[in-house]
Amino acid sequence: MDFEGTETQQAVASAARKFATERAAPAAAEADRKSRFPEEMIRELGALGLLAVNVPSVHGGSEVGAVAYALAVMEIARVDCSLAVTMAVTNMVGETIAHFGTESQKARCLPRLASAEWLAGSYGLSEPQAGSDPNSMTTRADRRGDGWVLNGTKQWITSGDRAGVIIVWARSDVGAGKKGITAFLVEGGTPGLHVGRHEEKMGIRSSSTVSLTFEDCEIPADAVLGEEGHGMRVALTALDGGRIGIASQATGTIRAALDASARYARDRKAFGKPIAEFQAVAFALADMATAHDSARLMTLRAAMLKEARQPFGREAAMAKLFASEAAQVAVSKAVQIHGGYGYIDEFPVERLFRDARVQTIYEGTSEVQRLVIARDILLRDG
Amino acid sequence: MNIQLNEEQRQVRDLCRQFADSELKPNARKWDVDHQYPADAVKKLAEMGLMGVAIPPELGGAGMDNVSYAVAMEEISRGCAGTGVIMSVNNSLYCDPVNKFGTEEQKRDFLMPFARGERLGAFALTEPMSGSDAAEMRTLAVKKGNEYVVNGTKNFITNGPQADVVIVFAMTDRSKGHKGISTFLVPTSVKGFSRGKADDKVGIRASSSCTLFFEDVVLPERFRLGGEGEGFKVAMQTLDGGRIGIAAQALGIAQAAYEEAVAYAKERKAFGNPITQFQAIQFMLADMATEIDAARLLVWRAAWMKDKGVRHSAESAMAKLYASEMSERVTSRAIQVHGGYGYVKEYDVERHWRDSRITEIYEGTSEIQRLVIAANVLKG
């Protein structure tokens, strides 16, 4: 047993922390206020190797593993949840292509994602009427000549307008249910791919969320990612890893809430003493610290299993569920400790409060995580 | 990073699990109802090396690490939480401080037979009017020549009715507050020592606790454990370890309740389906499993830090706080899954719920754990 990271893991974490505190933190509040996609930060993340952390180095990735990846996302999320999710989705897309892609797909996409030549990768699974139940998707892929033509709409697509490549799931065999879904790689700017509305989100505002519409969007035969009809496997494999990313983001959020609250509680006085000396406040800090450590351990355990190529789906779902739910409690407590100052943008906690809310929703709602866990329980336990 | 048990730790877990299933689970209900001390089971624990798990073999222990100890505590408590605390007190609160602070002579006389499980130890810090606030203790040890004369009362002392030696904290200099506390090894055969009747407790009824009275108990200086005035340090460092044991106990109780809830839910039908088909039940089980896992990781981390020899006060407090409060929630949900059957002694979950409740109180209440954690946060 060893709870300490390897030298490499610690080095990645400290590089991410340095970037986060020196570069990302000063820009985060303004980017949020203006909903401004932080291009320059993303390029710097690319230069640091943080856009393809767990991707083989032959394809331009850092190849330092899932634990280092989780640690890096935690550090970025500590200062900017928006940047963390943009980074996490690009990493997830890269890993998915590395896992399922052909040599030519990997050679084309991965170096561009890793270096930020393409500013982002996107994951196009959700639709207006198909979220937790992707099997009800209606986007179609029909054969045309040697290739395919896509028609349909994808919703809530992180970085969809900035992506060099989007993994798009579509029905390639309408009568075949789950087994008729295929994953495709669609490059940004492909004719027939239209970027729809920019969503006005309550949080993670400097990340970009759009809908994408495919209108007779022609893609070549070699755009298929993985095998035809195996799209759900691609999607679920990606999400298992993606959940570690969001669990890491939520863990970083709790840490940010704790740090801000501890700082404020030491400075702020009431009734003649720092409010940290009142048990009502001190105990809230203790609970946040305990929640943080639990979330962190669950996330790192899932990442460790993934890195060791052991089953980790249940553990990733638990980490995502636990960390995102704990984050809700922590950010709300943080606002409470700050009183009125928690409700205005002079302090970072109101942003944390808004940013955290999506964490129990995206990449599988808490309800979907519980379904995943319960399914495993009924299969294995008791 | 490697957050998994190694081969030896897995063996300890499997061995303890088998023992709990065959020797503890079948008897736990009877011990609970009868308030009966499980003397035979404790003897078997001793034979397995579980009364001095992390004590070196040359001092009578099993020489294993603290992660193994935590794993063993979880598994034994999963079988019977009362038996778990008997083991925890002897290991964490008795053997550990004697090993850490004892002289060679003290280790020979006061550790070896206890680590082997031939004799039983107890730890007496709490008093009728001084629980969380140890500096308020009234028990006095007055030095006369080469001896101390101890007077006072300790209560809620687990293993008190059976203990051969009790670690007793007493004021040697009241003017110094918590820095005036010293620690003594008190054989229960000494003149002036007596016990009250066993406490009638809500749970962990296989273990017993009682009040201990000290009336002009005369102790030679060589029975003092650690330096004069070092008692508070001895107590706090001991509790840092003890909290890992109690956290593991809480974890074992929750694990037992969870397993029983899953098994029951698979059997029980309602509205034409096994109740596992309903999300209300599925999601309760998912939350239980998730929270148990979180607690287990906190426990392992604290034990691993103790093994590394680094300070782990805040980490032990987190493990204890989270695991104990988790245990109360999980055992309560296990009752809910069982419906009316959860409320009667035909099933074990009502006992688990009662057993879990103490883990939020002893060896530092949840409130004390939060004080420890908050102090750590605020110094950072």
mmCIF file with all atom_site columns, N, CA and C in Angstrom, chain B residues 60-118:
data_model
loop_
_atom_site.group_PDB
_atom_site.id
_atom_site.type_symbol
_atom_site.label_atom_id
_atom_site.label_alt_id
_atom_site.label_comp_id
_atom_site.label_asym_id
_atom_site.label_entity_id
_atom_site.label_seq_id
_atom_site.pdbx_PDB_ins_code
_atom_site.Cartn_x
_atom_site.Cartn_y
_atom_site.Cartn_z
_atom_site.occupancy
_atom_site.B_iso_or_equiv
_atom_site.pdbx_formal_charge
_atom_site.auth_seq_id
_atom_site.auth_comp_id
_atom_site.auth_asym_id
_atom_site.auth_atom_id
_atom_site.pdbx_PDB_model_num
ATOM 1   N N  . GLY B 1 60  ? 5.830   -10.451 22.296 1.00 0.00 ? 60  GLY B N  1
ATOM 2   C CA . GLY B 1 60  ? 4.611   -11.235 22.442 1.00 0.00 ? 60  GLY B CA 1
ATOM 3   C C  . GLY B 1 60  ? 3.554   -10.971 21.383 1.00 0.00 ? 60  GLY B C  1
ATOM 4   N N  . GLY B 1 61  ? 3.807   -10.032 20.485 1.00 0.00 ? 61  GLY B N  1
ATOM 5   C CA . GLY B 1 61  ? 2.792   -9.681  19.489 1.00 0.00 ? 61  GLY B CA 1
ATOM 6   C C  . GLY B 1 61  ? 2.940   -10.450 18.192 1.00 0.00 ? 61  GLY B C  1
ATOM 7   N N  . ALA B 1 62  ? 2.091   -10.092 17.212 1.00 0.00 ? 62  ALA B N  1
ATOM 8   C CA . ALA B 1 62  ? 2.106   -10.769 15.913 1.00 0.00 ? 62  ALA B CA 1
ATOM 9   C C  . ALA B 1 62  ? 3.051   -10.075 14.933 1.00 0.00 ? 62  ALA B C  1
ATOM 10  N N  . GLY B 1 63  ? 3.528   -8.887  15.278 1.00 0.00 ? 63  GLY B N  1
ATOM 11  C CA . GLY B 1 63  ? 4.520   -8.218  14.433 1.00 0.00 ? 63  GLY B CA 1
ATOM 12  C C  . GLY B 1 63  ? 4.006   -7.774  13.074 1.00 0.00 ? 63  GLY B C  1
ATOM 13  N N  . MET B 1 64  ? 2.708   -7.537  12.986 1.00 0.00 ? 64  MET B N  1
ATOM 14  C CA . MET B 1 64  ? 2.168   -7.086  11.695 1.00 0.00 ? 64  MET B CA 1
ATOM 15  C C  . MET B 1 64  ? 2.076   -5.559  11.670 1.00 0.00 ? 64  MET B C  1
ATOM 16  N N  . ASP B 1 65  ? 1.680   -5.029  10.503 1.00 0.00 ? 65  ASP B N  1
ATOM 17  C CA . ASP B 1 65  ? 1.599   -3.568  10.409 1.00 0.00 ? 65  ASP B CA 1
ATOM 18  C C  . ASP B 1 65  ? 0.213   -3.077  10.836 1.00 0.00 ? 65  ASP B C  1
ATOM 19  N N  . ASN B 1 66  ? 0.076   -1.768  10.895 1.00 0.00 ? 66  ASN B N  1
ATOM 20  C CA . ASN B 1 66  ? -1.181  -1.192  11.365 1.00 0.00 ? 66  ASN B CA 1
ATOM 21  C C  . ASN B 1 66  ? -2.301  -1.288  10.337 1.00 0.00 ? 66  ASN B C  1
ATOM 22  N N  . VAL B 1 67  ? -1.946  -1.391  9.059  1.00 0.00 ? 67  VAL B N  1
ATOM 23  C CA . VAL B 1 67  ? -2.984  -1.626  8.053  1.00 0.00 ? 67  VAL B CA 1
ATOM 24  C C  . VAL B 1 67  ? -3.605  -3.007  8.311  1.00 0.00 ? 67  VAL B C  1
ATOM 25  N N  . SER B 1 68  ? -2.754  -3.983  8.591  1.00 0.00 ? 68  SER B N  1
ATOM 26  C CA . SER B 1 68  ? -3.278  -5.324  8.911  1.00 0.00 ? 68  SER B CA 1
ATOM 27  C C  . SER B 1 68  ? -4.163  -5.269  10.157 1.00 0.00 ? 68  SER B C  1
ATOM 28  N N  . TYR B 1 69  ? -3.723  -4.484  11.123 1.00 0.00 ? 69  TYR B N  1
ATOM 29  C CA . TYR B 1 69  ? -4.527  -4.331  12.341 1.00 0.00 ? 69  TYR B CA 1
ATOM 30  C C  . TYR B 1 69  ? -5.905  -3.758  12.015 1.00 0.00 ? 69  TYR B C  1
ATOM 31  N N  . ALA B 1 70  ? -5.920  -2.714  11.179 1.00 0.00 ? 70  ALA B N  1
ATOM 32  C CA . ALA B 1 70  ? -7.198  -2.089  10.819 1.00 0.00 ? 70  ALA B CA 1
ATOM 33  C C  . ALA B 1 70  ? -8.090  -3.074  10.067 1.00 0.00 ? 70  ALA B C  1
ATOM 34  N N  . VAL B 1 71  ? -7.476  -3.827  9.169  1.00 0.00 ? 71  VAL B N  1
ATOM 35  C CA . VAL B 1 71  ? -8.227  -4.819  8.399  1.00 0.00 ? 71  VAL B CA 1
ATOM 36  C C  . VAL B 1 71  ? -8.803  -5.884  9.342  1.00 0.00 ? 71  VAL B C  1
ATOM 37  N N  . ALA B 1 72  ? -7.978  -6.328  10.301 1.00 0.00 ? 72  ALA B N  1
ATOM 38  C CA . ALA B 1 72  ? -8.436  -7.335  11.267 1.00 0.00 ? 72  ALA B CA 1
ATOM 39  C C  . ALA B 1 72  ? -9.576  -6.786  12.115 1.00 0.00 ? 72  ALA B C  1
ATOM 40  N N  . MET B 1 73  ? -9.429  -5.537  12.561 1.00 0.00 ? 73  MET B N  1
ATOM 41  C CA . MET B 1 73  ? -10.486 -4.915  13.378 1.00 0.00 ? 73  MET B CA 1
ATOM 42  C C  . MET B 1 73  ? -11.798 -4.843  12.608 1.00 0.00 ? 73  MET B C  1
ATOM 43  N N  . GLU B 1 74  ? -11.707 -4.477  11.330 1.00 0.00 ? 74  GLU B N  1
ATOM 44  C CA . GLU B 1 74  ? -12.937 -4.402  10.535 1.00 0.00 ? 74  GLU B CA 1
ATOM 45  C C  . GLU B 1 74  ? -13.617 -5.768  10.477 1.00 0.00 ? 74  GLU B C  1
ATOM 46  N N  . GLU B 1 75  ? -12.828 -6.784  10.182 1.00 0.00 ? 75  GLU B N  1
ATOM 47  C CA . GLU B 1 75  ? -13.420 -8.115  9.986  1.00 0.00 ? 75  GLU B CA 1
ATOM 48  C C  . GLU B 1 75  ? -13.982 -8.690  11.291 1.00 0.00 ? 75  GLU B C  1
ATOM 49  N N  . ILE B 1 76  ? -13.255 -8.532  12.381 1.00 0.00 ? 76  ILE B N  1
ATOM 50  C CA . ILE B 1 76  ? -13.748 -9.039  13.665 1.00 0.00 ? 76  ILE B CA 1
ATOM 51  C C  . ILE B 1 76  ? -15.023 -8.287  14.059 1.00 0.00 ? 76  ILE B C  1
ATOM 52  N N  . SER B 1 77  ? -15.029 -6.979  13.855 1.00 0.00 ? 77  SER B N  1
ATOM 53  C CA . SER B 1 77  ? -16.210 -6.176  14.214 1.00 0.00 ? 77  SER B CA 1
ATOM 54  C C  . SER B 1 77  ? -17.389 -6.486  13.308 1.00 0.00 ? 77  SER B C  1
ATOM 55  N N  . ARG B 1 78  ? -17.109 -6.892  12.088 1.00 0.00 ? 78  ARG B N  1
ATOM 56  C CA . ARG B 1 78  ? -18.163 -7.326  11.178 1.00 0.00 ? 78  ARG B CA 1
ATOM 57  C C  . ARG B 1 78  ? -18.872 -8.557  11.747 1.00 0.00 ? 78  ARG B C  1
ATOM 58  N N  . GLY B 1 79  ? -18.111 -9.395  12.446 1.00 0.00 ? 79  GLY B N  1
ATOM 59  C CA . GLY B 1 79  ? -18.707 -10.570 13.079 1.00 0.00 ? 79  GLY B CA 1
ATOM 60  C C  . GLY B 1 79  ? -19.388 -10.212 14.385 1.00 0.00 ? 79  GLY B C  1
ATOM 61  N N  . CYS B 1 80  ? -18.700 -9.436  15.217 1.00 0.00 ? 80  CYS B N  1
ATOM 62  C CA . CYS B 1 80  ? -19.263 -9.033  16.506 1.00 0.00 ? 80  CYS B CA 1
ATOM 63  C C  . CYS B 1 80  ? -18.547 -7.770  16.970 1.00 0.00 ? 80  CYS B C  1
ATOM 64  N N  . ALA B 1 81  ? -19.291 -6.681  16.993 1.00 0.00 ? 81  ALA B N  1
ATOM 65  C CA . ALA B 1 81  ? -18.682 -5.381  17.319 1.00 0.00 ? 81  ALA B CA 1
ATOM 66  C C  . ALA B 1 81  ? -18.207 -5.328  18.767 1.00 0.00 ? 81  ALA B C  1
ATOM 67  N N  . GLY B 1 82  ? -18.901 -6.052  19.656 1.00 0.00 ? 82  GLY B N  1
ATOM 68  C CA . GLY B 1 82  ? -18.482 -6.090  21.058 1.00 0.00 ? 82  GLY B CA 1
ATOM 69  C C  . GLY B 1 82  ? -17.121 -6.753  21.184 1.00 0.00 ? 82  GLY B C  1
ATOM 70  N N  . THR B 1 83  ? -16.949 -7.868  20.486 1.00 0.00 ? 83  THR B N  1
ATOM 71  C CA . THR B 1 83  ? -15.655 -8.537  20.482 1.00 0.00 ? 83  THR B CA 1
ATOM 72  C C  . THR B 1 83  ? -14.600 -7.610  19.877 1.00 0.00 ? 83  THR B C  1
ATOM 73  N N  . GLY B 1 84  ? -15.011 -6.871  18.858 1.00 0.00 ? 84  GLY B N  1
ATOM 74  C CA . GLY B 1 84  ? -14.100 -5.926  18.209 1.00 0.00 ? 84  GLY B CA 1
ATOM 75  C C  . GLY B 1 84  ? -13.529 -4.922  19.190 1.00 0.00 ? 84  GLY B C  1
ATOM 76  N N  . VAL B 1 85  ? -14.368 -4.375  20.045 1.00 0.00 ? 85  VAL B N  1
ATOM 77  C CA . VAL B 1 85  ? -13.851 -3.328  20.943 1.00 0.00 ? 85  VAL B CA 1
ATOM 78  C C  . VAL B 1 85  ? -12.985 -3.918  22.059 1.00 0.00 ? 85  VAL B C  1
ATOM 79  N N  . ILE B 1 86  ? -13.266 -5.138  22.451 1.00 0.00 ? 86  ILE B N  1
ATOM 80  C CA . ILE B 1 86  ? -12.388 -5.793  23.439 1.00 0.00 ? 86  ILE B CA 1
ATOM 81  C C  . ILE B 1 86  ? -10.976 -5.874  22.860 1.00 0.00 ? 86  ILE B C  1
ATOM 82  N N  . MET B 1 87  ? -10.933 -6.285  21.600 1.00 0.00 ? 87  MET B N  1
ATOM 83  C CA . MET B 1 87  ? -9.659  -6.406  20.881 1.00 0.00 ? 87  MET B CA 1
ATOM 84  C C  . MET B 1 87  ? -9.010  -5.036  20.678 1.00 0.00 ? 87  MET B C  1
ATOM 85  N N  . SER B 1 88  ? -9.820  -4.061  20.300 1.00 0.00 ? 88  SER B N  1
ATOM 86  C CA . SER B 1 88  ? -9.285  -2.728  20.022 1.00 0.00 ? 88  SER B CA 1
ATOM 87  C C  . SER B 1 88  ? -8.662  -2.105  21.266 1.00 0.00 ? 88  SER B C  1
ATOM 88  N N  . VAL B 1 89  ? -9.354  -2.230  22.389 1.00 0.00 ? 89  VAL B N  1
ATOM 89  C CA . VAL B 1 89  ? -8.828  -1.630  23.623 1.00 0.00 ? 89  VAL B CA 1
ATOM 90  C C  . VAL B 1 89  ? -7.514  -2.295  24.013 1.00 0.00 ? 89  VAL B C  1
ATOM 91  N N  . ASN B 1 90  ? -7.467  -3.620  23.939 1.00 0.00 ? 90  ASN B N  1
ATOM 92  C CA . ASN B 1 90  ? -6.221  -4.300  24.327 1.00 0.00 ? 90  ASN B CA 1
ATOM 93  C C  . ASN B 1 90  ? -5.058  -3.932  23.395 1.00 0.00 ? 90  ASN B C  1
ATOM 94  N N  . ASN B 1 91  ? -5.362  -3.841  22.092 1.00 0.00 ? 91  ASN B N  1
ATOM 95  C CA . ASN B 1 91  ? -4.323  -3.521  21.109 1.00 0.00 ? 91  ASN B CA 1
ATOM 96  C C  . ASN B 1 91  ? -3.907  -2.058  21.158 1.00 0.00 ? 91  ASN B C  1
ATOM 97  N N  . SER B 1 92  ? -4.898  -1.181  20.906 1.00 0.00 ? 92  SER B N  1
ATOM 98  C CA . SER B 1 92  ? -4.591  0.235   20.669 1.00 0.00 ? 92  SER B CA 1
ATOM 99  C C  . SER B 1 92  ? -4.384  1.012   21.953 1.00 0.00 ? 92  SER B C  1
ATOM 100 N N  . LEU B 1 93  ? -5.229  0.734   22.933 1.00 0.00 ? 93  LEU B N  1
ATOM 101 C CA . LEU B 1 93  ? -5.207  1.592   24.122 1.00 0.00 ? 93  LEU B CA 1
ATOM 102 C C  . LEU B 1 93  ? -4.344  1.015   25.231 1.00 0.00 ? 93  LEU B C  1
ATOM 103 N N  . TYR B 1 94  ? -4.050  -0.276  25.151 1.00 0.00 ? 94  TYR B N  1
ATOM 104 C CA . TYR B 1 94  ? -3.191  -0.843  26.186 1.00 0.00 ? 94  TYR B CA 1
ATOM 105 C C  . TYR B 1 94  ? -1.796  -1.188  25.649 1.00 0.00 ? 94  TYR B C  1
ATOM 106 N N  . CYS B 1 95  ? -1.720  -2.160  24.758 1.00 0.00 ? 95  CYS B N  1
ATOM 107 C CA . CYS B 1 95  ? -0.397  -2.625  24.300 1.00 0.00 ? 95  CYS B CA 1
ATOM 108 C C  . CYS B 1 95  ? 0.403   -1.511  23.609 1.00 0.00 ? 95  CYS B C  1
ATOM 109 N N  . ASP B 1 96  ? -0.270  -0.740  22.782 1.00 0.00 ? 96  ASP B N  1
ATOM 110 C CA . ASP B 1 96  ? 0.431   0.276   21.994 1.00 0.00 ? 96  ASP B CA 1
ATOM 111 C C  . ASP B 1 96  ? 1.174   1.287   22.884 1.00 0.00 ? 96  ASP B C  1
ATOM 112 N N  . PRO B 1 97  ? 0.510   1.917   23.858 1.00 0.00 ? 97  PRO B N  1
ATOM 113 C CA . PRO B 1 97  ? 1.253   2.868   24.703 1.00 0.00 ? 97  PRO B CA 1
ATOM 114 C C  . PRO B 1 97  ? 2.315   2.208   25.586 1.00 0.00 ? 97  PRO B C  1
ATOM 115 N N  . VAL B 1 98  ? 2.062   0.977   26.047 1.00 0.00 ? 98  VAL B N  1
ATOM 116 C CA . VAL B 1 98  ? 3.103   0.337   26.865 1.00 0.00 ? 98  VAL B CA 1
ATOM 117 C C  . VAL B 1 98  ? 4.334   0.078   25.996 1.00 0.00 ? 98  VAL B C  1
ATOM 118 N N  . ASN B 1 99  ? 4.084   -0.322  24.744 1.00 0.00 ? 99  ASN B N  1
ATOM 119 C CA . ASN B 1 99  ? 5.194   -0.550  23.819 1.00 0.00 ? 99  ASN B CA 1
ATOM 120 C C  . ASN B 1 99  ? 5.929   0.748   23.513 1.00 0.00 ? 99  ASN B C  1
ATOM 121 N N  . LYS B 1 100 ? 5.177   1.808   23.382 1.00 0.00 ? 100 LYS B N  1
ATOM 122 C CA . LYS B 1 100 ? 5.765   3.073   22.968 1.00 0.00 ? 100 LYS B CA 1
ATOM 123 C C  . LYS B 1 100 ? 6.454   3.811   24.118 1.00 0.00 ? 100 LYS B C  1
ATOM 124 N N  . PHE B 1 101 ? 5.835   3.789   25.281 1.00 0.00 ? 101 PHE B N  1
ATOM 125 C CA . PHE B 1 101 ? 6.348   4.610   26.384 1.00 0.00 ? 101 PHE B CA 1
ATOM 126 C C  . PHE B 1 101 ? 6.963   3.796   27.519 1.00 0.00 ? 101 PHE B C  1
ATOM 127 N N  . GLY B 1 102 ? 6.835   2.454   27.450 1.00 0.00 ? 102 GLY B N  1
ATOM 128 C CA . GLY B 1 102 ? 7.270   1.626   28.577 1.00 0.00 ? 102 GLY B CA 1
ATOM 129 C C  . GLY B 1 102 ? 8.776   1.424   28.647 1.00 0.00 ? 102 GLY B C  1
ATOM 130 N N  . THR B 1 103 ? 9.277   1.170   29.865 1.00 0.00 ? 103 THR B N  1
ATOM 131 C CA . THR B 1 103 ? 10.676  0.777   30.050 1.00 0.00 ? 103 THR B CA 1
ATOM 132 C C  . THR B 1 103 ? 10.798  -0.703  29.670 1.00 0.00 ? 103 THR B C  1
ATOM 133 N N  . GLU B 1 104 ? 12.028  -1.190  29.569 1.00 0.00 ? 104 GLU B N  1
ATOM 134 C CA . GLU B 1 104 ? 12.240  -2.607  29.247 1.00 0.00 ? 104 GLU B CA 1
ATOM 135 C C  . GLU B 1 104 ? 11.527  -3.504  30.259 1.00 0.00 ? 104 GLU B C  1
ATOM 136 N N  . GLU B 1 105 ? 11.663  -3.122  31.515 1.00 0.00 ? 105 GLU B N  1
ATOM 137 C CA . GLU B 1 105 ? 11.042  -3.912  32.577 1.00 0.00 ? 105 GLU B CA 1
ATOM 138 C C  . GLU B 1 105 ? 9.517   -3.900  32.440 1.00 0.00 ? 105 GLU B C  1
ATOM 139 N N  . GLN B 1 106 ? 8.983   -2.714  32.154 1.00 0.00 ? 106 GLN B N  1
ATOM 140 C CA . GLN B 1 106 ? 7.519   -2.612  31.977 1.00 0.00 ? 106 GLN B CA 1
ATOM 141 C C  . GLN B 1 106 ? 7.052   -3.438  30.791 1.00 0.00 ? 106 GLN B C  1
ATOM 142 N N  . LYS B 1 107 ? 7.853   -3.434  29.719 1.00 0.00 ? 107 LYS B N  1
ATOM 143 C CA . LYS B 1 107 ? 7.452   -4.224  28.552 1.00 0.00 ? 107 LYS B CA 1
ATOM 144 C C  . LYS B 1 107 ? 7.423   -5.720  28.886 1.00 0.00 ? 107 LYS B C  1
ATOM 145 N N  . ARG B 1 108 ? 8.376   -6.139  29.699 1.00 0.00 ? 108 ARG B N  1
ATOM 146 C CA . ARG B 1 108 ? 8.420   -7.554  30.067 1.00 0.00 ? 108 ARG B CA 1
ATOM 147 C C  . ARG B 1 108 ? 7.198   -7.925  30.907 1.00 0.00 ? 108 ARG B C  1
ATOM 148 N N  . ASP B 1 109 ? 6.941   -7.106  31.928 1.00 0.00 ? 109 ASP B N  1
ATOM 149 C CA . ASP B 1 109 ? 5.878   -7.461  32.876 1.00 0.00 ? 109 ASP B CA 1
ATOM 150 C C  . ASP B 1 109 ? 4.483   -7.056  32.409 1.00 0.00 ? 109 ASP B C  1
ATOM 151 N N  . PHE B 1 110 ? 4.418   -5.910  31.736 1.00 0.00 ? 110 PHE B N  1
ATOM 152 C CA . PHE B 1 110 ? 3.101   -5.329  31.447 1.00 0.00 ? 110 PHE B CA 1
ATOM 153 C C  . PHE B 1 110 ? 2.705   -5.403  29.974 1.00 0.00 ? 110 PHE B C  1
ATOM 154 N N  . LEU B 1 111 ? 3.612   -5.897  29.141 1.00 0.00 ? 111 LEU B N  1
ATOM 155 C CA . LEU B 1 111 ? 3.252   -5.972  27.727 1.00 0.00 ? 111 LEU B CA 1
ATOM 156 C C  . LEU B 1 111 ? 3.162   -7.409  27.215 1.00 0.00 ? 111 LEU B C  1
ATOM 157 N N  . MET B 1 112 ? 4.230   -8.194  27.451 1.00 0.00 ? 112 MET B N  1
ATOM 158 C CA . MET B 1 112 ? 4.269   -9.515  26.798 1.00 0.00 ? 112 MET B CA 1
ATOM 159 C C  . MET B 1 112 ? 3.023   -10.368 27.043 1.00 0.00 ? 112 MET B C  1
ATOM 160 N N  . PRO B 1 113 ? 2.614   -10.554 28.300 1.00 0.00 ? 113 PRO B N  1
ATOM 161 C CA . PRO B 1 113 ? 1.423   -11.408 28.506 1.00 0.00 ? 113 PRO B CA 1
ATOM 162 C C  . PRO B 1 113 ? 0.148   -10.812 27.907 1.00 0.00 ? 113 PRO B C  1
ATOM 163 N N  . PHE B 1 114 ? 0.126   -9.508  27.751 1.00 0.00 ? 114 PHE B N  1
ATOM 164 C CA . PHE B 1 114 ? -1.065  -8.834  27.206 1.00 0.00 ? 114 PHE B CA 1
ATOM 165 C C  . PHE B 1 114 ? -1.092  -8.930  25.690 1.00 0.00 ? 114 PHE B C  1
ATOM 166 N N  . ALA B 1 115 ? 0.080   -8.765  25.082 1.00 0.00 ? 115 ALA B N  1
ATOM 167 C CA . ALA B 1 115 ? 0.157   -8.886  23.622 1.00 0.00 ? 115 ALA B CA 1
ATOM 168 C C  . ALA B 1 115 ? -0.139  -10.322 23.200 1.00 0.00 ? 115 ALA B C  1
ATOM 169 N N  . ARG B 1 116 ? 0.254   -11.270 24.052 1.00 0.00 ? 116 ARG B N  1
ATOM 170 C CA . ARG B 1 116 ? -0.069  -12.678 23.763 1.00 0.00 ? 116 ARG B CA 1
ATOM 171 C C  . ARG B 1 116 ? -1.538  -12.976 24.009 1.00 0.00 ? 116 ARG B C  1
ATOM 172 N N  . GLY B 1 117 ? -2.214  -12.085 24.717 1.00 0.00 ? 117 GLY B N  1
ATOM 173 C CA . GLY B 1 117 ? -3.629  -12.296 24.996 1.00 0.00 ? 117 GLY B CA 1
ATOM 174 C C  . GLY B 1 117 ? -3.871  -13.190 26.203 1.00 0.00 ? 117 GLY B C  1
ATOM 175 N N  . GLU B 1 118 ? -2.812  -13.433 26.998 1.00 0.00 ? 118 GLU B N  1
ATOM 176 C CA . GLU B 1 118 ? -3.008  -14.233 28.218 1.00 0.00 ? 118 GLU B CA 1
ATOM 177 C C  . GLU B 1 118 ? -3.658  -13.394 29.310 1.00 0.00 ? 118 GLU B C  1
#
